[in-house]
Short mmCIF file of C-alpha atoms in Angstrom, two decimals:
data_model
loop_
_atom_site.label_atom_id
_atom_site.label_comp_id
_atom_site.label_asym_id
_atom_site.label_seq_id
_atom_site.Cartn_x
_atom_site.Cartn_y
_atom_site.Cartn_z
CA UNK K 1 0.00 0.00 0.00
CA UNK K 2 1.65 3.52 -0.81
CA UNK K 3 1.71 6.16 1.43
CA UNK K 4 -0.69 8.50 2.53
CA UNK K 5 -0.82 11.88 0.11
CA UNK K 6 -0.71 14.47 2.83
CA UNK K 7 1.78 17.19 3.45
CA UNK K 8 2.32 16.73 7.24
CA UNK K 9 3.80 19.03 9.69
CA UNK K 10 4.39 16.97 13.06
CA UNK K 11 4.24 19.82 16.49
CA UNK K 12 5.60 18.90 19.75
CA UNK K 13 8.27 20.05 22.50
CA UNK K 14 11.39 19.34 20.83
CA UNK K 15 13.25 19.31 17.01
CA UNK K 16 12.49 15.15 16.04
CA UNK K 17 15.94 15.94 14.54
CA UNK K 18 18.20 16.35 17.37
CA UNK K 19 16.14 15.35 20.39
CA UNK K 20 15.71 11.19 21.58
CA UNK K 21 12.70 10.43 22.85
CA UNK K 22 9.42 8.46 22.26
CA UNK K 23 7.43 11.09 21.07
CA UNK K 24 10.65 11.95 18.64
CA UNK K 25 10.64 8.57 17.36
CA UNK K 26 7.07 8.60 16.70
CA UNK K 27 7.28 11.93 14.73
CA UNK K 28 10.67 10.85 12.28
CA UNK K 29 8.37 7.30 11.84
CA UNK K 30 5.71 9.53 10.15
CA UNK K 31 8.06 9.52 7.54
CA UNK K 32 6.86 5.75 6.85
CA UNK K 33 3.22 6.67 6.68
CA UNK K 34 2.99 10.23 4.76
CA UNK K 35 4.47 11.52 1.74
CA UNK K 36 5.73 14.74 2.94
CA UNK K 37 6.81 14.84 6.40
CA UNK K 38 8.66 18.35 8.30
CA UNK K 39 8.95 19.47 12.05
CA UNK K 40 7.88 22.65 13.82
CA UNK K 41 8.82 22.52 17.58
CA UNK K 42 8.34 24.63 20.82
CA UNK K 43 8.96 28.31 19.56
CA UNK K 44 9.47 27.08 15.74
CA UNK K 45 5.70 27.10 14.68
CA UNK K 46 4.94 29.01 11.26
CA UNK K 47 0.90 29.73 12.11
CA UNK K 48 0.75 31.48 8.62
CA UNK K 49 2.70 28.99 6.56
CA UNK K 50 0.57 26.14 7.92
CA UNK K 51 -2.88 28.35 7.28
CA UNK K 52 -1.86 28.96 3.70
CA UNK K 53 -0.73 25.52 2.38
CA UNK K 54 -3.32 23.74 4.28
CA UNK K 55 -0.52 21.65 6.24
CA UNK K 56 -1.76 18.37 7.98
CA UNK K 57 -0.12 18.87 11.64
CA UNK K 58 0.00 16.45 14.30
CA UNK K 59 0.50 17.48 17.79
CA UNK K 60 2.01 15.54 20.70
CA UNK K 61 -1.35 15.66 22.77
CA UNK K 62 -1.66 19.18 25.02
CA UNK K 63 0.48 21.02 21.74
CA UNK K 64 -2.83 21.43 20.08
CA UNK K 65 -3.52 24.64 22.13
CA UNK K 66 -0.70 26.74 20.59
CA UNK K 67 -2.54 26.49 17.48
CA UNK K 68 -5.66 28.95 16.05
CA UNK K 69 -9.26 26.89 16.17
CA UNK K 70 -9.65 28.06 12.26
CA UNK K 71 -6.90 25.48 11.90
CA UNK K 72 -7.79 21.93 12.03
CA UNK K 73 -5.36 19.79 14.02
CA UNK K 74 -4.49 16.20 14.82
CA UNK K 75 -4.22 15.66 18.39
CA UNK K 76 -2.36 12.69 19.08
CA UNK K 77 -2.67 10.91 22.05
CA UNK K 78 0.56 9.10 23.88
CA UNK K 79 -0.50 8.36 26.95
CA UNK K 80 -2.65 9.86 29.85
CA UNK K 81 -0.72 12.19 32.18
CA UNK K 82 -2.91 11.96 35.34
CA UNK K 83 -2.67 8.31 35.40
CA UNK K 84 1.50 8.66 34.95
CA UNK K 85 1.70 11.51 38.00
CA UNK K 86 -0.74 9.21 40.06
CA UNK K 87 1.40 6.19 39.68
CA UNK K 88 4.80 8.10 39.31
CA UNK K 89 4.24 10.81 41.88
CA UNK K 90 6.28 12.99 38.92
CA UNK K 91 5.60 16.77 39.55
CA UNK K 92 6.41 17.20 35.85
CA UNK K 93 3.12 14.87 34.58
CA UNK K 94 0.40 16.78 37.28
CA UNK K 95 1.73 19.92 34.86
CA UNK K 96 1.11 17.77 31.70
CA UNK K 97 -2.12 16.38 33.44
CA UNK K 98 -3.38 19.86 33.76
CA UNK K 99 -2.78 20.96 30.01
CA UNK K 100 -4.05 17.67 28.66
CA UNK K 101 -7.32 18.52 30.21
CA UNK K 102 -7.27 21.96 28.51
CA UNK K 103 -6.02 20.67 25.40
CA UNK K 104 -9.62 18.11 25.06
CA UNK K 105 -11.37 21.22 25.07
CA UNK K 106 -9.78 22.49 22.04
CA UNK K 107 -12.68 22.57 18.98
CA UNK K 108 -11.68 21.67 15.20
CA UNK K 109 -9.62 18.50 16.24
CA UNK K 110 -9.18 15.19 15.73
CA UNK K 111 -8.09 13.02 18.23
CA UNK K 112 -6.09 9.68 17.81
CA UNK K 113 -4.45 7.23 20.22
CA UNK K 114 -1.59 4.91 20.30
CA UNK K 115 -3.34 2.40 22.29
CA UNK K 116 -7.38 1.74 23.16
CA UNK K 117 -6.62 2.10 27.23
CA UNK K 118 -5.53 5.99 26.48
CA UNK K 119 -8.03 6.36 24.42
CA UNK K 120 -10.97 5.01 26.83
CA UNK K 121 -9.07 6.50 30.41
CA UNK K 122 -9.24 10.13 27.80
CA UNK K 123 -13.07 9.69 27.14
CA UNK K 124 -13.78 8.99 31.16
CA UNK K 125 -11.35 11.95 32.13
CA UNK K 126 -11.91 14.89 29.77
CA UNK K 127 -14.81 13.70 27.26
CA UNK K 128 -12.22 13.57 24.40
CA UNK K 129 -11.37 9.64 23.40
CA UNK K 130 -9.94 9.09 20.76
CA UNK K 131 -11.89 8.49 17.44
CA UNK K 132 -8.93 6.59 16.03
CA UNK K 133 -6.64 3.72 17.72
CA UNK K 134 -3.70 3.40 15.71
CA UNK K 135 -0.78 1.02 16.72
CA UNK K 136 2.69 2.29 16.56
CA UNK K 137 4.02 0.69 13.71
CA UNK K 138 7.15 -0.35 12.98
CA UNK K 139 9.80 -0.29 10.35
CA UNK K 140 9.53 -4.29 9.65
CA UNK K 141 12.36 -4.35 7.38
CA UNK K 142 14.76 -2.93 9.51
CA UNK K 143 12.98 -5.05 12.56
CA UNK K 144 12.80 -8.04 10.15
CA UNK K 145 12.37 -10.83 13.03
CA UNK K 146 15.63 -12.23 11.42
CA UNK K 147 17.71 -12.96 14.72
CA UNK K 148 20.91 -14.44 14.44
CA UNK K 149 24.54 -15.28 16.46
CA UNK K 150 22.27 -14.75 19.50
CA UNK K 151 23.58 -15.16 22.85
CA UNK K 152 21.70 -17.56 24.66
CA UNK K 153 22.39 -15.94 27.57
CA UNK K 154 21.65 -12.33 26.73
CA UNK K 155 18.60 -10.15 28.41
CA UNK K 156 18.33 -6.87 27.02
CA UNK K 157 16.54 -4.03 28.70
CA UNK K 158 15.02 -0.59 28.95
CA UNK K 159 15.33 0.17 32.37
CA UNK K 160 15.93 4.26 32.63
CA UNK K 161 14.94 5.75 36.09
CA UNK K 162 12.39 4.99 38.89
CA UNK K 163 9.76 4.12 37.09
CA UNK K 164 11.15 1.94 34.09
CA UNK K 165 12.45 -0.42 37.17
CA UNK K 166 16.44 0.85 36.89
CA UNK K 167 16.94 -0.56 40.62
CA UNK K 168 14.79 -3.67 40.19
CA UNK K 169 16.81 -5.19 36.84
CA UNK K 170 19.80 -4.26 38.62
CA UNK K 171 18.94 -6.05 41.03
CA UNK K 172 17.67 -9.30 38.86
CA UNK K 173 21.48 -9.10 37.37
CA UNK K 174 22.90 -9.77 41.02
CA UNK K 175 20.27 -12.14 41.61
CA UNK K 176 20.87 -14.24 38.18
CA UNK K 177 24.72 -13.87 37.53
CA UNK K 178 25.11 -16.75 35.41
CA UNK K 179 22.64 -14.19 32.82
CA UNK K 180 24.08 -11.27 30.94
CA UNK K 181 21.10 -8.30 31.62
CA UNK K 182 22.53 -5.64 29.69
CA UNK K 183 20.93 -2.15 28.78
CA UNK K 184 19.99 -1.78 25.18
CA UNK K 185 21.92 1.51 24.91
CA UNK K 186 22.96 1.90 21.93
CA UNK K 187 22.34 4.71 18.43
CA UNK K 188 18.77 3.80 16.96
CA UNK K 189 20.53 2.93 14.43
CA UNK K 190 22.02 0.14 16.46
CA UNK K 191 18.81 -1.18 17.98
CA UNK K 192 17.65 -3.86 15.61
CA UNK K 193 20.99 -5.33 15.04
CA UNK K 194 21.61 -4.94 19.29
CA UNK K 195 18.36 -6.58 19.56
CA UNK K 196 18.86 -9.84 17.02
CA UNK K 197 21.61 -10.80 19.33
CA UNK K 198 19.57 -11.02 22.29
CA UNK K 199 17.78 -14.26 23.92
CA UNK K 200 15.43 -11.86 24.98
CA UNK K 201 14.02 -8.30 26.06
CA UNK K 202 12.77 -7.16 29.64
CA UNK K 203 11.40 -4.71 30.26
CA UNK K 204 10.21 -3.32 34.00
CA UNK K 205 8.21 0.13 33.72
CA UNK K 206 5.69 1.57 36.81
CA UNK K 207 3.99 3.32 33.71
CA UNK K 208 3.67 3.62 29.76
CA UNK K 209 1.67 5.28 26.85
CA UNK K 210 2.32 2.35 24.71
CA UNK K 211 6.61 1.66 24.14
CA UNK K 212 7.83 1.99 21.01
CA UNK K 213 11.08 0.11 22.18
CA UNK K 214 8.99 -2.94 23.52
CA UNK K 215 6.86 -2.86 19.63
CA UNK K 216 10.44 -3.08 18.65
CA UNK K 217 11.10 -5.73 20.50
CA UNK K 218 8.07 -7.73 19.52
CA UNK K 219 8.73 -6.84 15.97
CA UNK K 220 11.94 -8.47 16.09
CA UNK K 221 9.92 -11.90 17.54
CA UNK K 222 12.02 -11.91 20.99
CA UNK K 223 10.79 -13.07 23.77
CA UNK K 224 9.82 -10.31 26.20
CA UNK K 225 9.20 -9.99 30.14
CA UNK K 226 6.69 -6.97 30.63
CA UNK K 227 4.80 -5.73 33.12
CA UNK K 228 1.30 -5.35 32.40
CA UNK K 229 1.11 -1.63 31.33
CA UNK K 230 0.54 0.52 28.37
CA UNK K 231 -0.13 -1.80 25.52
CA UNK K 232 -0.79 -5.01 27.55
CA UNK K 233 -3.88 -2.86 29.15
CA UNK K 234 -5.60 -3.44 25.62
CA UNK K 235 -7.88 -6.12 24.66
CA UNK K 236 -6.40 -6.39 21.79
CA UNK K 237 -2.97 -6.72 22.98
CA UNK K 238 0.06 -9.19 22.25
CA UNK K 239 -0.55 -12.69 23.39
CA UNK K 240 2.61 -14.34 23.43
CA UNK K 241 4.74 -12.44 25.75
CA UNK K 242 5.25 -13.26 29.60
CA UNK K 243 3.37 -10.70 31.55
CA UNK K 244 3.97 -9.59 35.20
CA UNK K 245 1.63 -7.56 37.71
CA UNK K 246 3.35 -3.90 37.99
CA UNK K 247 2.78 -3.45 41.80
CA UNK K 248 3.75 -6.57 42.99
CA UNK K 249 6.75 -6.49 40.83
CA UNK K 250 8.04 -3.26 41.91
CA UNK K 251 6.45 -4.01 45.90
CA UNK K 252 7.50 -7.67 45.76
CA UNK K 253 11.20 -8.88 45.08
CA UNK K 254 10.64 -12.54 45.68
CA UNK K 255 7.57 -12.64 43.32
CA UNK K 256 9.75 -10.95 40.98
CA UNK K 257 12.42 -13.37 41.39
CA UNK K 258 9.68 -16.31 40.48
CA UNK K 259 8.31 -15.09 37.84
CA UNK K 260 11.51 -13.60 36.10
CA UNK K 261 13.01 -17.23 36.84
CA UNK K 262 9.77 -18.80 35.35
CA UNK K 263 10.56 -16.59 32.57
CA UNK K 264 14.17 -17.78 31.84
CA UNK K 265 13.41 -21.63 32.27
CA UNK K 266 10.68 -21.12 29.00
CA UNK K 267 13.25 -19.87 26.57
CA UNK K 268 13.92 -23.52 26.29
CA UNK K 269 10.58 -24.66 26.32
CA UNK K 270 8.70 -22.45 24.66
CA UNK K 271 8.75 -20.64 21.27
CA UNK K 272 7.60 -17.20 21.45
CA UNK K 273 6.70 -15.54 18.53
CA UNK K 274 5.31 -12.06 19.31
CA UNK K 275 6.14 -10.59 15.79
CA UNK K 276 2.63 -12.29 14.52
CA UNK K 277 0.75 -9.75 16.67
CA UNK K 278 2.97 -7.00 14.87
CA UNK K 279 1.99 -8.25 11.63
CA UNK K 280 -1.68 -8.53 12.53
CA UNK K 281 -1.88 -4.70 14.01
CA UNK K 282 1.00 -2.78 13.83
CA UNK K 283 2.08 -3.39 9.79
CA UNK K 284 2.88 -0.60 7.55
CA UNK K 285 -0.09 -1.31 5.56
CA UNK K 286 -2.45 -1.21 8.39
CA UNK K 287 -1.26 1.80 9.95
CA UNK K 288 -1.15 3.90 6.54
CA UNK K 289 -5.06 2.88 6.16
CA UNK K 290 -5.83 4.23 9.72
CA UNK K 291 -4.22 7.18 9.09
CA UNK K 292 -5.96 7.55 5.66
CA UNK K 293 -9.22 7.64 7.32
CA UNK K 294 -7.85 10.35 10.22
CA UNK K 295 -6.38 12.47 7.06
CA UNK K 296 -9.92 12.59 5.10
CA UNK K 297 -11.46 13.46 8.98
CA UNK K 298 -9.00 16.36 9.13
CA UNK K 299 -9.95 17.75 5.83
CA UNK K 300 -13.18 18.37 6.42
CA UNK K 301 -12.56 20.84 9.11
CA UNK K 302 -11.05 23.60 7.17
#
């Protein structure tokens, strides 16, 4: 299926061109879905530019509110900022919580979500769910699936800060020496070829939108430790992973110790092949038909 025909203009906090991040990586893979993709960024917006050539922009969530209501936005929905500051305690996401709320009240926009949980927890919250659920997909050629010269006894992981369980998978290395957990740190560039290695991915978070790294992870078909967050909230979510309780892994070390060790005795019993869910929901094709349907929404509000 060919790309959408839209000019797009993504809007968020930082330059997709210089600044890591989720919400970066989401905004360079728009590249895979529209024709025409360029970045305005916090104090880099052209208001008239956008008015005159009809621009397609897609906001990170609360951004929508620096634009005119004339203008017809996309709002785009990463995850749900109360529920973050409520589990996190972060000061940072009760600001966020605060403009998200203002931002649903923002006429002339569209509103689409990464994941069905946001967009339900949104509609219950501020009256604005999403009308769209679109997957983040993934670049499936570069996350092919094809893993090779793995290292049987490589765990690769996410954990960055409190929340994503930094302490916790430190502490799983002490507790399982004779396994390598190692951080995936590495260039995006890197990742796929960092993750083809691996025997499999854990990742440990309090909190999530839906992870781009852990759809990375499941594109590439490893096997993956999660805890039940973000994504795994859906109905519709990925079947074959091994999925932990949040609280009691973060409140519990010896369940955590079970149920990680449960995990590392099936990598020789079971065959985990996550990358079918990818193919089911998150493929190119899919998400470039989703987004053809929020692109023909947007156009009728000008």
């Amino acid at each position: 299926m060919s790309k959408v025909a839209a000019r797009v203009v993504h809007y968020g906090a930082n330059d997709p061109q210089t600044y890591r991040g989720g919400v970066e990586s989401f905004a360079r893979n728009l590249g895979l879905i529209f024709e025409q993709v360029s970045f305005m960024y916090d104090g880099h917006l052209d208001i008239d530019q956008v008015r005159r050539e009809k621009l397609m922009v897609i906001c990170d969530n609360h951004w929508v509110t620096d634009w005119p209501e004339d203008i017809p936005v996309v709002g785009f929905q990463h995850g749900v900022a109360a529920v973050k500051a409520s589990i996190t305690g972060n000061r940072t996401g009760r600001k966020m919580a605060k403009r998200q709320s203002k931002a649903a009240k923002r006429a002339n926009t569209v509103w689409v979500a990464c994941a069905q949980w946001i967009a339900s927890t949104f509609e219950a919250l501020h009256g604005n769910g999403a009308q769209h659920v679109i997957y983040h997909q993934v670049d499936l050629d570069r996350f092919d699936g094809e893993r090779r010269d793995t290292d049987p006894k490589l765990i690769l992981h996410d954990a960055r800060g409190a929340h994503k369980g930094e302490s916790e998978v430190a502490a799983l290395a002490r507790r399982f020496p004779d396994w390598k957990l190692e951080p995936l740190a590495c260039e995006p560039s890197e990742v796929p070829d960092r993750m083809r290695k691996a025997a499999g991915f854990l990742h440990m978070s309090k909190y999530e939108g839906n992870s781009i790294v852990v759809n990375e992870a499941l594109a590439m078909d490893l096997p993956c430790f999660v805890t039940k967050v973000g994504l795994m909230k859906d109905e519709a979510r990925p079947q074959d992973v091994y999925i932990i309780d949040p609280e009691q892994a973060f409140g519990d070390a010896d369940y955590l110790d079970r149920e990680f060790a449960a995990f590392l005795r099936s990598l020789s019993t079971r065959t985990y092949n996550p990358r079918a869910w990818t193919l089911a929901n998150a493929h190119i094709d899919v998400a470039r038909d989703k987004w053809r349907a929020v692109a023909q929404q947007w156009q009728q509000g000008w």
